[in-house]
């Protein structure tokens, strides 16, 4: 019997290795579920990028769904995402709010002038403190907020046409079905 212990140990390791492969093929390793899904968006009062004397609050945004897209001029992946927002932003079906994250305002403004501005409104979080409340890991990230101010969807990484068609548009359509 003692001679079979290494064999059973080997079988156990093979089984664990096989389970690990199976698990990794069934789950997206980049997916980080947000604890804020279906919870109210954090309270915020952030200045507009183009007019820092004016602030935008969560309460002021209530009444209609919108997307918050976290971006920065220093973010390489944001440069990959930006053409998608320029071409798809108007067709998404909800207002697109830019959330400028840990960026110098002049650099952010120059970046938007150079690449185009797909946003109806751009708010700035220069210190990134409100982003902590949103659970932002980095840029780009996108949140779908419903008319009641509840976060209904979060995407980490650049929005692509595939993500927009397969994830974002169905999430927006679900919100429109819920609307009274």
PDB file of C-alpha atoms in Angstrom:
ATOM      1  CA  UNK A   1       0.000   0.000   0.000  1.00  0.00           C
ATOM      2  CA  UNK A   2       2.805   2.434   0.869  1.00  0.00           C
ATOM      3  CA  UNK A   3       4.186   1.945  -2.656  1.00  0.00           C
ATOM      4  CA  UNK A   4       0.905   3.330  -4.113  1.00  0.00           C
ATOM      5  CA  UNK A   5       0.997   6.616  -2.162  1.00  0.00           C
ATOM      6  CA  UNK A   6       3.232   8.383  -4.743  1.00  0.00           C
ATOM      7  CA  UNK A   7       0.938   7.163  -7.527  1.00  0.00           C
ATOM      8  CA  UNK A   8      -2.175   8.543  -5.781  1.00  0.00           C
ATOM      9  CA  UNK A   9      -0.303  11.771  -5.058  1.00  0.00           C
ATOM     10  CA  UNK A  10       0.519  12.045  -8.750  1.00  0.00           C
ATOM     11  CA  UNK A  11      -3.140  11.423  -9.688  1.00  0.00           C
ATOM     12  CA  UNK A  12      -4.218  14.138  -7.240  1.00  0.00           C
ATOM     13  CA  UNK A  13      -1.797  16.629  -8.804  1.00  0.00           C
ATOM     14  CA  UNK A  14      -3.005  15.751 -12.314  1.00  0.00           C
ATOM     15  CA  UNK A  15      -6.623  16.225 -11.191  1.00  0.00           C
ATOM     16  CA  UNK A  16      -5.835  19.627  -9.630  1.00  0.00           C
ATOM     17  CA  UNK A  17      -3.916  20.715 -12.735  1.00  0.00           C
ATOM     18  CA  UNK A  18      -6.827  19.635 -14.968  1.00  0.00           C
ATOM     19  CA  UNK A  19      -9.319  21.496 -12.778  1.00  0.00           C
ATOM     20  CA  UNK A  20      -7.142  24.612 -12.969  1.00  0.00           C
ATOM     21  CA  UNK A  21      -7.092  24.464 -16.769  1.00  0.00           C
ATOM     22  CA  UNK A  22     -10.851  23.888 -16.909  1.00  0.00           C
ATOM     23  CA  UNK A  23     -11.509  26.793 -14.502  1.00  0.00           C
ATOM     24  CA  UNK A  24      -9.319  29.224 -16.420  1.00  0.00           C
ATOM     25  CA  UNK A  25     -10.951  28.425 -19.752  1.00  0.00           C
ATOM     26  CA  UNK A  26     -14.421  29.098 -18.295  1.00  0.00           C
ATOM     27  CA  UNK A  27     -13.646  32.409 -16.571  1.00  0.00           C
ATOM     28  CA  UNK A  28     -12.244  35.723 -17.811  1.00  0.00           C
ATOM     29  CA  UNK A  29      -9.151  36.371 -15.718  1.00  0.00           C
ATOM     30  CA  UNK A  30      -9.406  40.128 -16.317  1.00  0.00           C
ATOM     31  CA  UNK A  31     -12.984  40.347 -15.084  1.00  0.00           C
ATOM     32  CA  UNK A  32     -13.242  41.998 -11.709  1.00  0.00           C
ATOM     33  CA  UNK A  33     -16.846  42.136 -10.551  1.00  0.00           C
ATOM     34  CA  UNK A  34     -17.767  45.485  -9.104  1.00  0.00           C
ATOM     35  CA  UNK A  35     -19.416  45.518  -5.699  1.00  0.00           C
ATOM     36  CA  UNK A  36     -21.193  48.686  -6.845  1.00  0.00           C
ATOM     37  CA  UNK A  37     -23.348  46.966  -9.478  1.00  0.00           C
ATOM     38  CA  UNK A  38     -27.022  47.611  -8.646  1.00  0.00           C
ATOM     39  CA  UNK A  39     -26.026  50.042  -5.920  1.00  0.00           C
ATOM     40  CA  UNK A  40     -26.241  53.844  -5.972  1.00  0.00           C
ATOM     41  CA  UNK A  41     -23.326  55.587  -7.605  1.00  0.00           C
ATOM     42  CA  UNK A  42     -21.128  57.277  -5.041  1.00  0.00           C
ATOM     43  CA  UNK A  43     -21.935  60.893  -4.306  1.00  0.00           C
ATOM     44  CA  UNK A  44     -19.708  63.248  -6.227  1.00  0.00           C
ATOM     45  CA  UNK A  45     -19.271  66.934  -6.904  1.00  0.00           C
ATOM     46  CA  UNK A  46     -16.621  67.303  -9.579  1.00  0.00           C
ATOM     47  CA  UNK A  47     -15.689  70.344 -11.637  1.00  0.00           C
ATOM     48  CA  UNK A  48     -16.280  70.519 -15.351  1.00  0.00           C
ATOM     49  CA  UNK A  49     -13.050  70.182 -17.299  1.00  0.00           C
ATOM     50  CA  UNK A  50     -13.804  73.187 -19.495  1.00  0.00           C
ATOM     51  CA  UNK A  51     -15.135  75.362 -16.652  1.00  0.00           C
ATOM     52  CA  UNK A  52     -13.764  74.407 -13.213  1.00  0.00           C
ATOM     53  CA  UNK A  53     -15.972  77.008 -11.544  1.00  0.00           C
ATOM     54  CA  UNK A  54     -18.983  74.780 -12.262  1.00  0.00           C
ATOM     55  CA  UNK A  55     -19.433  71.434 -10.567  1.00  0.00           C
ATOM     56  CA  UNK A  56     -21.495  68.422 -11.533  1.00  0.00           C
ATOM     57  CA  UNK A  57     -23.095  66.274  -8.860  1.00  0.00           C
ATOM     58  CA  UNK A  58     -24.654  62.847  -8.808  1.00  0.00           C
ATOM     59  CA  UNK A  59     -27.978  64.435  -7.915  1.00  0.00           C
ATOM     60  CA  UNK A  60     -27.829  66.769 -10.919  1.00  0.00           C
ATOM     61  CA  UNK A  61     -27.435  63.737 -13.200  1.00  0.00           C
ATOM     62  CA  UNK A  62     -30.538  61.945 -11.906  1.00  0.00           C
ATOM     63  CA  UNK A  63     -33.491  61.504 -14.250  1.00  0.00           C
ATOM     64  CA  UNK A  64     -31.877  59.845 -17.249  1.00  0.00           C
ATOM     65  CA  UNK A  65     -29.332  57.064 -17.751  1.00  0.00           C
ATOM     66  CA  UNK A  66     -25.812  57.934 -18.794  1.00  0.00           C
ATOM     67  CA  UNK A  67     -22.371  56.455 -19.280  1.00  0.00           C
ATOM     68  CA  UNK A  68     -19.351  57.610 -17.365  1.00  0.00           C
ATOM     69  CA  UNK A  69     -16.163  56.880 -19.270  1.00  0.00           C
ATOM     70  CA  UNK A  70     -12.979  57.217 -17.227  1.00  0.00           C
ATOM     71  CA  UNK A  71     -10.121  58.476 -19.401  1.00  0.00           C
ATOM     72  CA  UNK A  72      -6.837  60.372 -19.208  1.00  0.00           C
ATOM     73  CA  UNK A  73      -4.434  61.924 -21.665  1.00  0.00           C
ATOM     74  CA  UNK A  74      -1.596  59.786 -20.240  1.00  0.00           C
ATOM     75  CA  UNK A  75      -3.541  56.560 -20.760  1.00  0.00           C
ATOM     76  CA  UNK A  76      -2.356  54.532 -23.759  1.00  0.00           C
ATOM     77  CA  UNK A  77      -5.414  52.266 -23.784  1.00  0.00           C
ATOM     78  CA  UNK A  78      -7.624  55.385 -23.812  1.00  0.00           C
ATOM     79  CA  UNK A  79      -6.016  56.267 -27.137  1.00  0.00           C
ATOM     80  CA  UNK A  80      -7.080  52.864 -28.447  1.00  0.00           C
ATOM     81  CA  UNK A  81     -10.607  53.322 -27.134  1.00  0.00           C
ATOM     82  CA  UNK A  82     -11.113  56.913 -28.251  1.00  0.00           C
ATOM     83  CA  UNK A  83     -11.781  56.251 -31.970  1.00  0.00           C
ATOM     84  CA  UNK A  84     -14.478  53.780 -30.921  1.00  0.00           C
ATOM     85  CA  UNK A  85     -16.107  56.423 -28.742  1.00  0.00           C
ATOM     86  CA  UNK A  86     -15.875  58.943 -31.573  1.00  0.00           C
ATOM     87  CA  UNK A  87     -17.652  56.595 -33.989  1.00  0.00           C
ATOM     88  CA  UNK A  88     -20.051  54.833 -31.592  1.00  0.00           C
ATOM     89  CA  UNK A  89     -20.641  57.504 -28.958  1.00  0.00           C
ATOM     90  CA  UNK A  90     -23.612  59.111 -30.685  1.00  0.00           C
ATOM     91  CA  UNK A  91     -25.245  55.741 -31.386  1.00  0.00           C
ATOM     92  CA  UNK A  92     -24.960  54.267 -27.906  1.00  0.00           C
ATOM     93  CA  UNK A  93     -28.300  55.754 -26.960  1.00  0.00           C
ATOM     94  CA  UNK A  94     -27.426  57.487 -23.686  1.00  0.00           C
ATOM     95  CA  UNK A  95     -25.362  60.595 -22.920  1.00  0.00           C
ATOM     96  CA  UNK A  96     -21.643  59.947 -22.685  1.00  0.00           C
ATOM     97  CA  UNK A  97     -19.937  61.683 -19.768  1.00  0.00           C
ATOM     98  CA  UNK A  98     -16.163  61.906 -19.796  1.00  0.00           C
ATOM     99  CA  UNK A  99     -14.471  61.393 -16.435  1.00  0.00           C
ATOM    100  CA  UNK A 100     -10.979  62.820 -16.679  1.00  0.00           C
ATOM    101  CA  UNK A 101      -8.879  60.863 -14.177  1.00  0.00           C
ATOM    102  CA  UNK A 102      -5.694  62.085 -12.477  1.00  0.00           C
ATOM    103  CA  UNK A 103      -4.808  64.343 -15.362  1.00  0.00           C
ATOM    104  CA  UNK A 104      -3.535  67.850 -15.858  1.00  0.00           C
ATOM    105  CA  UNK A 105      -6.491  69.896 -17.148  1.00  0.00           C
ATOM    106  CA  UNK A 106      -4.498  71.558 -19.925  1.00  0.00           C
ATOM    107  CA  UNK A 107      -3.171  68.212 -21.129  1.00  0.00           C
ATOM    108  CA  UNK A 108      -6.670  66.696 -21.059  1.00  0.00           C
ATOM    109  CA  UNK A 109      -8.105  69.632 -23.013  1.00  0.00           C
ATOM    110  CA  UNK A 110      -5.302  69.430 -25.586  1.00  0.00           C
ATOM    111  CA  UNK A 111      -5.810  65.672 -25.912  1.00  0.00           C
ATOM    112  CA  UNK A 112      -9.531  66.147 -26.580  1.00  0.00           C
ATOM    113  CA  UNK A 113      -8.830  68.905 -29.107  1.00  0.00           C
ATOM    114  CA  UNK A 114      -6.309  66.697 -30.898  1.00  0.00           C
ATOM    115  CA  UNK A 115      -8.429  63.509 -30.951  1.00  0.00           C
ATOM    116  CA  UNK A 116     -11.968  64.919 -30.855  1.00  0.00           C
ATOM    117  CA  UNK A 117     -14.484  65.101 -28.041  1.00  0.00           C
ATOM    118  CA  UNK A 118     -17.128  62.363 -27.998  1.00  0.00           C
ATOM    119  CA  UNK A 119     -18.470  63.506 -24.622  1.00  0.00           C
ATOM    120  CA  UNK A 120     -21.454  65.720 -23.987  1.00  0.00           C
ATOM    121  CA  UNK A 121     -19.907  66.660 -20.658  1.00  0.00           C
ATOM    122  CA  UNK A 122     -16.456  66.160 -19.163  1.00  0.00           C
ATOM    123  CA  UNK A 123     -15.863  66.178 -15.422  1.00  0.00           C
ATOM    124  CA  UNK A 124     -12.424  66.162 -13.851  1.00  0.00           C
ATOM    125  CA  UNK A 125     -11.080  64.243 -10.858  1.00  0.00           C
ATOM    126  CA  UNK A 126      -7.548  65.548 -10.751  1.00  0.00           C
ATOM    127  CA  UNK A 127      -6.644  63.898  -7.435  1.00  0.00           C
ATOM    128  CA  UNK A 128      -8.542  60.680  -8.139  1.00  0.00           C
ATOM    129  CA  UNK A 129     -10.324  60.718  -4.780  1.00  0.00           C
ATOM    130  CA  UNK A 130     -13.839  60.257  -6.148  1.00  0.00           C
ATOM    131  CA  UNK A 131     -12.524  57.523  -8.424  1.00  0.00           C
ATOM    132  CA  UNK A 132     -11.632  55.545  -5.301  1.00  0.00           C
ATOM    133  CA  UNK A 133     -15.309  55.637  -4.295  1.00  0.00           C
ATOM    134  CA  UNK A 134     -16.217  54.331  -7.765  1.00  0.00           C
ATOM    135  CA  UNK A 135     -13.667  51.536  -7.413  1.00  0.00           C
ATOM    136  CA  UNK A 136     -11.679  52.720 -10.410  1.00  0.00           C
ATOM    137  CA  UNK A 137      -8.536  50.677 -10.948  1.00  0.00           C
ATOM    138  CA  UNK A 138      -7.266  52.782 -13.827  1.00  0.00           C
ATOM    139  CA  UNK A 139      -8.300  54.164 -17.145  1.00  0.00           C
ATOM    140  CA  UNK A 140     -10.254  53.399 -19.212  1.00  0.00           C
ATOM    141  CA  UNK A 141     -13.263  52.155 -17.314  1.00  0.00           C
ATOM    142  CA  UNK A 142     -16.918  52.709 -18.103  1.00  0.00           C
ATOM    143  CA  UNK A 143     -19.989  52.768 -15.874  1.00  0.00           C
ATOM    144  CA  UNK A 144     -23.631  52.700 -16.948  1.00  0.00           C
ATOM    145  CA  UNK A 145     -25.701  54.642 -14.436  1.00  0.00           C
ATOM    146  CA  UNK A 146     -29.495  54.458 -14.603  1.00  0.00           C
ATOM    147  CA  UNK A 147     -31.965  57.324 -14.173  1.00  0.00           C
ATOM    148  CA  UNK A 148     -32.125  56.684 -10.412  1.00  0.00           C
ATOM    149  CA  UNK A 149     -28.359  56.991 -10.070  1.00  0.00           C
ATOM    150  CA  UNK A 150     -27.746  53.260  -9.702  1.00  0.00           C
ATOM    151  CA  UNK A 151     -24.692  51.696 -11.365  1.00  0.00           C
ATOM    152  CA  UNK A 152     -25.989  48.946 -13.630  1.00  0.00           C
ATOM    153  CA  UNK A 153     -22.893  47.955 -15.585  1.00  0.00           C
ATOM    154  CA  UNK A 154     -19.132  48.373 -15.411  1.00  0.00           C
ATOM    155  CA  UNK A 155     -16.514  47.618 -18.011  1.00  0.00           C
ATOM    156  CA  UNK A 156     -12.806  47.640 -17.258  1.00  0.00           C
ATOM    157  CA  UNK A 157     -10.573  48.369 -20.228  1.00  0.00           C
ATOM    158  CA  UNK A 158     -11.233  49.926 -23.607  1.00  0.00           C
ATOM    159  CA  UNK A 159     -14.710  49.778 -25.062  1.00  0.00           C
ATOM    160  CA  UNK A 160     -14.640  47.974 -28.384  1.00  0.00           C
ATOM    161  CA  UNK A 161     -17.403  47.598 -30.983  1.00  0.00           C
ATOM    162  CA  UNK A 162     -17.820  44.003 -29.777  1.00  0.00           C
ATOM    163  CA  UNK A 163     -18.187  45.047 -26.123  1.00  0.00           C
ATOM    164  CA  UNK A 164     -20.624  47.785 -27.101  1.00  0.00           C
ATOM    165  CA  UNK A 165     -22.769  45.405 -29.168  1.00  0.00           C
ATOM    166  CA  UNK A 166     -22.643  42.362 -26.893  1.00  0.00           C
ATOM    167  CA  UNK A 167     -22.633  43.949 -23.431  1.00  0.00           C
ATOM    168  CA  UNK A 168     -23.351  47.665 -23.342  1.00  0.00           C
ATOM    169  CA  UNK A 169     -26.276  47.963 -25.750  1.00  0.00           C
ATOM    170  CA  UNK A 170     -28.170  45.048 -24.116  1.00  0.00           C
ATOM    171  CA  UNK A 171     -27.595  46.678 -20.715  1.00  0.00           C
ATOM    172  CA  UNK A 172     -28.957  49.976 -22.056  1.00  0.00           C
ATOM    173  CA  UNK A 173     -31.899  48.194 -23.694  1.00  0.00           C
ATOM    174  CA  UNK A 174     -32.697  46.537 -20.359  1.00  0.00           C
ATOM    175  CA  UNK A 175     -32.810  49.978 -18.736  1.00  0.00           C
ATOM    176  CA  UNK A 176     -35.183  51.252 -21.405  1.00  0.00           C
ATOM    177  CA  UNK A 177     -37.523  48.291 -20.779  1.00  0.00           C
ATOM    178  CA  UNK A 178     -37.595  49.173 -17.078  1.00  0.00           C
ATOM    179  CA  UNK A 179     -38.428  52.835 -17.718  1.00  0.00           C
ATOM    180  CA  UNK A 180     -42.059  53.710 -16.846  1.00  0.00           C
TER     181      UNK A 180
END
